[in-house]
mmCIF file of C-alpha atoms in Angstrom:
data_model
loop_
_atom_site.group_PDB
_atom_site.id
_atom_site.type_symbol
_atom_site.label_atom_id
_atom_site.label_comp_id
_atom_site.label_asym_id
_atom_site.label_seq_id
_atom_site.Cartn_x
_atom_site.Cartn_y
_atom_site.Cartn_z
ATOM 1 C CA GLU A 1 -33.775 43.533 36.972
ATOM 2 C CA LEU A 2 -34.356 43.137 40.681
ATOM 3 C CA LYS A 3 -31.790 44.688 42.991
ATOM 4 C CA VAL A 4 -31.550 43.782 46.657
ATOM 5 C CA GLU A 5 -29.618 46.022 49.005
ATOM 6 C CA GLN A 6 -28.696 45.270 52.563
ATOM 7 C CA ASN A 7 -27.311 47.591 55.130
ATOM 8 C CA PRO A 8 -25.180 47.729 57.016
ATOM 9 C CA LEU A 9 -22.711 45.392 55.333
ATOM 10 C CA PHE A 10 -20.723 45.039 58.516
ATOM 11 C CA LEU A 11 -22.017 45.319 62.040
ATOM 12 C CA SER A 12 -19.972 45.081 65.189
ATOM 13 C CA MET A 13 -22.075 45.121 68.306
ATOM 14 C CA GLN A 14 -21.699 44.562 71.999
ATOM 15 C CA GLU A 15 -23.405 41.673 73.708
ATOM 16 C CA GLY A 16 -26.754 42.681 75.123
ATOM 17 C CA LYS A 17 -27.394 45.447 72.594
ATOM 18 C CA ASN A 18 -30.159 45.688 70.023
ATOM 19 C CA TYR A 19 -29.776 46.408 66.343
ATOM 20 C CA THR A 20 -31.599 46.161 63.030
ATOM 21 C CA ILE A 21 -30.446 44.996 59.606
ATOM 22 C CA TYR A 22 -32.310 46.438 56.638
ATOM 23 C CA CYS A 23 -33.096 44.863 53.301
ATOM 24 C CA ASN A 24 -34.483 46.986 50.460
ATOM 25 C CA TYR A 25 -35.486 45.644 47.077
ATOM 26 C CA SER A 26 -36.350 47.355 43.846
ATOM 27 C CA THR A 27 -39.232 45.384 42.320
ATOM 28 C CA THR A 28 -42.510 44.105 43.680
ATOM 29 C CA SER A 29 -42.270 40.749 45.384
ATOM 30 C CA ASP A 30 -44.325 39.211 48.152
ATOM 31 C CA ARG A 31 -41.804 36.670 49.295
ATOM 32 C CA LEU A 32 -38.649 37.338 51.207
ATOM 33 C CA TYR A 33 -36.247 35.059 53.020
ATOM 34 C CA TRP A 34 -33.574 35.500 55.638
ATOM 35 C CA TYR A 35 -30.620 33.130 55.800
ATOM 36 C CA ARG A 36 -27.700 32.760 58.148
ATOM 37 C CA GLN A 37 -24.281 31.614 56.969
ATOM 38 C CA ASP A 38 -21.382 30.637 59.216
ATOM 39 C CA PRO A 39 -17.879 30.801 57.701
ATOM 40 C CA GLY A 40 -17.342 28.037 55.156
ATOM 41 C CA LYS A 41 -20.825 26.663 55.723
ATOM 42 C CA SER A 42 -24.089 26.487 53.838
ATOM 43 C CA LEU A 43 -27.125 28.702 54.133
ATOM 44 C CA GLU A 44 -29.411 28.093 57.058
ATOM 45 C CA SER A 45 -32.980 29.255 56.577
ATOM 46 C CA LEU A 46 -34.106 31.595 59.338
ATOM 47 C CA PHE A 47 -37.386 33.103 58.162
ATOM 48 C CA VAL A 48 -39.756 32.931 55.233
ATOM 49 C CA LEU A 49 -41.967 36.029 54.920
ATOM 50 C CA LEU A 50 -44.841 35.509 52.546
ATOM 51 C CA SER A 51 -47.073 38.550 52.785
ATOM 52 C CA ASN A 52 -47.201 42.213 53.579
ATOM 53 C CA GLY A 53 -47.028 42.845 57.297
ATOM 54 C CA ALA A 54 -45.617 39.408 58.052
ATOM 55 C CA VAL A 55 -43.650 39.264 61.278
ATOM 56 C CA LYS A 56 -41.798 36.217 62.508
ATOM 57 C CA GLN A 57 -39.711 35.706 65.617
ATOM 58 C CA GLU A 58 -37.287 33.036 66.659
ATOM 59 C CA GLY A 59 -35.309 33.550 69.826
ATOM 60 C CA ARG A 60 -33.475 36.873 69.689
ATOM 61 C CA LEU A 61 -34.252 37.448 66.017
ATOM 62 C CA MET A 62 -37.373 39.006 64.577
ATOM 63 C CA ALA A 63 -38.059 39.610 60.891
ATOM 64 C CA SER A 64 -40.715 41.733 59.262
ATOM 65 C CA LEU A 65 -41.819 42.526 55.742
ATOM 66 C CA ASP A 66 -43.393 45.660 54.280
ATOM 67 C CA THR A 67 -44.077 44.911 50.623
ATOM 68 C CA LYS A 68 -45.370 48.407 49.909
ATOM 69 C CA ALA A 69 -42.121 49.961 51.082
ATOM 70 C CA ARG A 70 -40.182 47.013 49.606
ATOM 71 C CA LEU A 71 -38.398 46.700 52.917
ATOM 72 C CA SER A 72 -37.645 43.897 55.309
ATOM 73 C CA THR A 73 -35.933 44.200 58.656
ATOM 74 C CA LEU A 74 -34.117 41.697 60.813
ATOM 75 C CA HIS A 75 -34.072 42.888 64.390
ATOM 76 C CA ILE A 76 -31.608 41.512 66.899
ATOM 77 C CA THR A 77 -32.520 41.763 70.553
ATOM 78 C CA ALA A 78 -29.925 41.495 73.342
ATOM 79 C CA ALA A 79 -27.253 40.092 71.056
ATOM 80 C CA VAL A 80 -25.136 37.145 72.148
ATOM 81 C CA HIS A 81 -21.834 35.917 70.721
ATOM 82 C CA ASP A 82 -23.490 32.892 69.070
ATOM 83 C CA LEU A 83 -25.307 35.219 66.699
ATOM 84 C CA SER A 84 -22.029 36.144 65.001
ATOM 85 C CA ALA A 85 -22.444 35.125 61.356
ATOM 86 C CA THR A 86 -23.303 36.573 57.961
ATOM 87 C CA TYR A 87 -26.985 37.264 57.372
ATOM 88 C CA PHE A 88 -28.483 37.380 53.902
ATOM 89 C CA CYS A 89 -31.872 38.486 52.765
ATOM 90 C CA ALA A 90 -33.165 37.022 49.500
ATOM 91 C CA VAL A 91 -36.142 38.038 47.428
ATOM 92 C CA GLU A 92 -38.072 35.598 45.314
ATOM 93 C CA TYR A 93 -38.181 36.727 41.695
ATOM 94 C CA GLY A 94 -39.582 34.374 39.122
ATOM 95 C CA ASN A 95 -37.981 31.002 39.593
ATOM 96 C CA LYS A 96 -35.042 32.208 41.610
ATOM 97 C CA LEU A 97 -33.855 33.933 44.742
ATOM 98 C CA VAL A 98 -31.963 37.200 44.402
ATOM 99 C CA PHE A 99 -29.680 37.716 47.363
ATOM 100 C CA GLY A 100 -28.459 40.820 49.069
ATOM 101 C CA ALA A 101 -24.753 41.316 49.668
ATOM 102 C CA GLY A 102 -24.992 40.042 53.214
ATOM 103 C CA THR A 103 -24.402 41.625 56.609
ATOM 104 C CA ILE A 104 -21.412 40.396 58.579
ATOM 105 C CA LEU A 105 -22.392 40.488 62.234
ATOM 106 C CA ARG A 106 -19.769 40.337 64.963
ATOM 107 C CA VAL A 107 -20.967 40.305 68.553
ATOM 108 C CA LYS A 108 -18.310 41.272 71.037
ATOM 109 C CA SER A 109 -18.379 40.349 74.686
ATOM 110 C CA GLU B 1 -34.803 15.417 58.750
ATOM 111 C CA PRO B 2 -34.078 14.945 55.014
ATOM 112 C CA GLU B 3 -31.248 17.040 53.627
ATOM 113 C CA VAL B 4 -29.815 18.046 50.289
ATOM 114 C CA THR B 5 -26.415 16.432 49.854
ATOM 115 C CA GLN B 6 -23.566 17.461 47.577
ATOM 116 C CA THR B 7 -20.377 15.775 46.451
ATOM 117 C CA PRO B 8 -17.533 16.375 46.491
ATOM 118 C CA SER B 9 -17.183 18.865 49.317
ATOM 119 C CA HIS B 10 -14.032 20.260 47.709
ATOM 120 C CA GLN B 11 -12.865 19.905 44.120
ATOM 121 C CA VAL B 12 -9.524 21.128 42.849
ATOM 122 C CA THR B 13 -9.002 21.221 39.101
ATOM 123 C CA GLN B 14 -6.673 22.659 36.523
ATOM 124 C CA MET B 15 -7.809 25.478 34.281
ATOM 125 C CA GLY B 16 -9.370 24.106 31.114
ATOM 126 C CA GLN B 17 -10.554 20.869 32.677
ATOM 127 C CA GLU B 18 -14.165 19.789 32.963
ATOM 128 C CA VAL B 19 -15.784 19.214 36.351
ATOM 129 C CA ILE B 20 -19.082 17.689 37.394
ATOM 130 C CA LEU B 21 -20.624 18.712 40.675
ATOM 131 C CA ARG B 22 -23.196 16.371 42.085
ATOM 132 C CA CYS B 23 -26.271 16.968 44.181
ATOM 133 C CA VAL B 24 -28.903 14.687 45.627
ATOM 134 C CA PRO B 25 -31.993 16.788 46.323
ATOM 135 C CA ILE B 26 -34.549 15.819 48.945
ATOM 136 C CA SER B 27 -36.491 12.881 47.554
ATOM 137 C CA ASN B 28 -39.975 14.333 47.037
ATOM 138 C CA HIS B 29 -38.772 17.712 45.806
ATOM 139 C CA LEU B 30 -39.550 18.795 42.269
ATOM 140 C CA TYR B 31 -37.665 22.043 41.729
ATOM 141 C CA PHE B 32 -33.886 22.163 41.680
ATOM 142 C CA TYR B 33 -31.427 25.014 41.622
ATOM 143 C CA TRP B 34 -27.752 25.818 41.436
ATOM 144 C CA TYR B 35 -26.264 28.925 43.000
ATOM 145 C CA ARG B 36 -22.680 30.022 43.390
ATOM 146 C CA GLN B 37 -20.857 32.200 45.868
ATOM 147 C CA ILE B 38 -17.457 33.609 45.081
ATOM 148 C CA LEU B 39 -15.427 33.935 48.278
ATOM 149 C CA GLY B 40 -16.613 36.864 50.351
ATOM 150 C CA GLN B 41 -19.363 37.810 47.929
ATOM 151 C CA LYS B 42 -23.088 37.315 47.696
ATOM 152 C CA VAL B 43 -24.897 34.218 46.533
ATOM 153 C CA GLU B 44 -25.774 34.317 42.818
ATOM 154 C CA PHE B 45 -28.422 32.331 41.001
ATOM 155 C CA LEU B 46 -27.235 30.132 38.153
ATOM 156 C CA VAL B 47 -30.124 27.957 37.006
ATOM 157 C CA SER B 48 -33.447 26.448 37.995
ATOM 158 C CA PHE B 49 -34.694 23.088 36.759
ATOM 159 C CA TYR B 50 -38.155 21.576 36.740
ATOM 160 C CA ASN B 51 -39.762 18.672 34.947
ATOM 161 C CA ASN B 52 -36.482 17.689 33.346
ATOM 162 C CA GLU B 53 -35.768 21.008 31.758
ATOM 163 C CA ILE B 54 -34.261 24.371 32.600
ATOM 164 C CA SER B 55 -36.945 26.795 33.738
ATOM 165 C CA GLU B 56 -34.700 29.818 34.163
ATOM 166 C CA LYS B 57 -31.017 30.639 33.876
ATOM 167 C CA SER B 58 -28.885 33.655 34.634
ATOM 168 C CA GLU B 59 -26.409 35.476 32.432
ATOM 169 C CA ILE B 60 -23.652 33.617 34.248
ATOM 170 C CA PHE B 61 -25.032 30.297 33.007
ATOM 171 C CA ASP B 62 -23.563 30.384 29.537
ATOM 172 C CA ASP B 63 -22.567 27.567 27.174
ATOM 173 C CA GLN B 64 -19.810 26.573 29.537
ATOM 174 C CA PHE B 65 -22.398 25.249 31.976
ATOM 175 C CA SER B 66 -24.961 22.479 31.739
ATOM 176 C CA VAL B 67 -27.269 20.671 34.134
ATOM 177 C CA GLU B 68 -28.695 17.218 34.061
ATOM 178 C CA ARG B 69 -30.845 14.911 36.085
ATOM 179 C CA PRO B 70 -29.459 11.624 34.864
ATOM 180 C CA ASP B 71 -31.588 9.432 37.115
ATOM 181 C CA GLY B 72 -34.304 9.826 39.687
ATOM 182 C CA SER B 73 -32.048 11.121 42.418
ATOM 183 C CA ASN B 74 -28.997 13.003 41.160
ATOM 184 C CA PHE B 75 -28.840 16.547 39.841
ATOM 185 C CA THR B 76 -25.538 17.555 38.285
ATOM 186 C CA LEU B 77 -23.807 20.751 37.226
ATOM 187 C CA LYS B 78 -21.150 20.367 34.571
ATOM 188 C CA ILE B 79 -18.625 23.096 33.954
ATOM 189 C CA ARG B 80 -16.643 22.698 30.747
ATOM 190 C CA SER B 81 -13.202 24.195 30.268
ATOM 191 C CA THR B 82 -12.978 25.721 33.724
ATOM 192 C CA LYS B 83 -11.536 29.189 34.214
ATOM 193 C CA LEU B 84 -9.858 30.745 37.225
ATOM 194 C CA GLU B 85 -12.930 32.876 37.859
ATOM 195 C CA ASP B 86 -15.089 29.760 38.221
ATOM 196 C CA SER B 87 -13.508 29.232 41.637
ATOM 197 C CA ALA B 88 -16.383 29.531 44.077
ATOM 198 C CA MET B 89 -18.686 27.652 46.400
ATOM 199 C CA TYR B 90 -21.489 26.020 44.441
ATOM 200 C CA PHE B 91 -24.741 25.365 46.257
ATOM 201 C CA CYS B 92 -27.527 23.081 45.153
ATOM 202 C CA ALA B 93 -31.039 23.721 46.438
ATOM 203 C CA SER B 94 -34.411 22.037 46.077
ATOM 204 C CA THR B 95 -38.051 22.826 46.750
ATOM 205 C CA PRO B 96 -41.085 20.593 47.029
ATOM 206 C CA LYS B 97 -44.276 21.296 45.136
ATOM 207 C CA GLY B 98 -46.637 23.622 46.941
ATOM 208 C CA THR B 99 -44.083 25.482 49.058
ATOM 209 C CA VAL B 100 -41.595 28.205 48.362
ATOM 210 C CA LYS B 101 -38.802 27.495 50.802
ATOM 211 C CA GLN B 102 -35.559 26.433 49.174
ATOM 212 C CA PHE B 103 -33.459 23.903 51.029
ATOM 213 C CA PHE B 104 -29.742 24.366 50.436
ATOM 214 C CA GLY B 105 -27.068 21.704 50.369
ATOM 215 C CA PRO B 106 -23.718 22.080 52.141
ATOM 216 C CA GLY B 107 -21.968 23.255 48.971
ATOM 217 C CA THR B 108 -19.000 22.188 46.873
ATOM 218 C CA ARG B 109 -15.945 24.386 46.989
ATOM 219 C CA LEU B 110 -14.414 24.489 43.515
ATOM 220 C CA THR B 111 -10.834 25.670 43.200
ATOM 221 C CA VAL B 112 -9.468 26.214 39.689
ATOM 222 C CA LEU B 113 -5.680 26.458 39.487
#
């Protein structure tokens, strides 16, 4: 059974700082997703990574995928308060997505 | 931009009652899913549905649960004899043919008292 682990689970960072969220998974998969969730809201798709070495960037967020290491990273550059949310990675496995536990990000001014 | 819609946004029910959660997937999508998220926890897969039948289901999706696509637009999740531990946010998602990205609805918060 596929296991997806995220770390850290909670991240408090200062505005303007950089940090990386890690997502490890236990079984081969070539497709990985990053979602953002605001409190009480649905899941907003951030990135879809479809192949080894894929790198995607949107604003202050950049995601990458290393399928050989079974590792994806979500890098935050010069954090701003608006990025405060919970971030989930999800790995495609058969007909479903298997989610990590989520990383609660709090950006302090 | 087309969106997945879900109704109701919040459902409160008594333990032992049956509830039906409704979803309208994006119109040209062919694959449909239900996920749930217990408060403060991760999102868990329940079931996937394609071509009018279940294509995969999780251990959570036992005989208490059923899904149906009663017409060309709605996709429903029925929970029979609800239990306290069924309290969660239930998300519907859909995917068109030829892509892998799942589009999530806003969710239905189910509270079982």
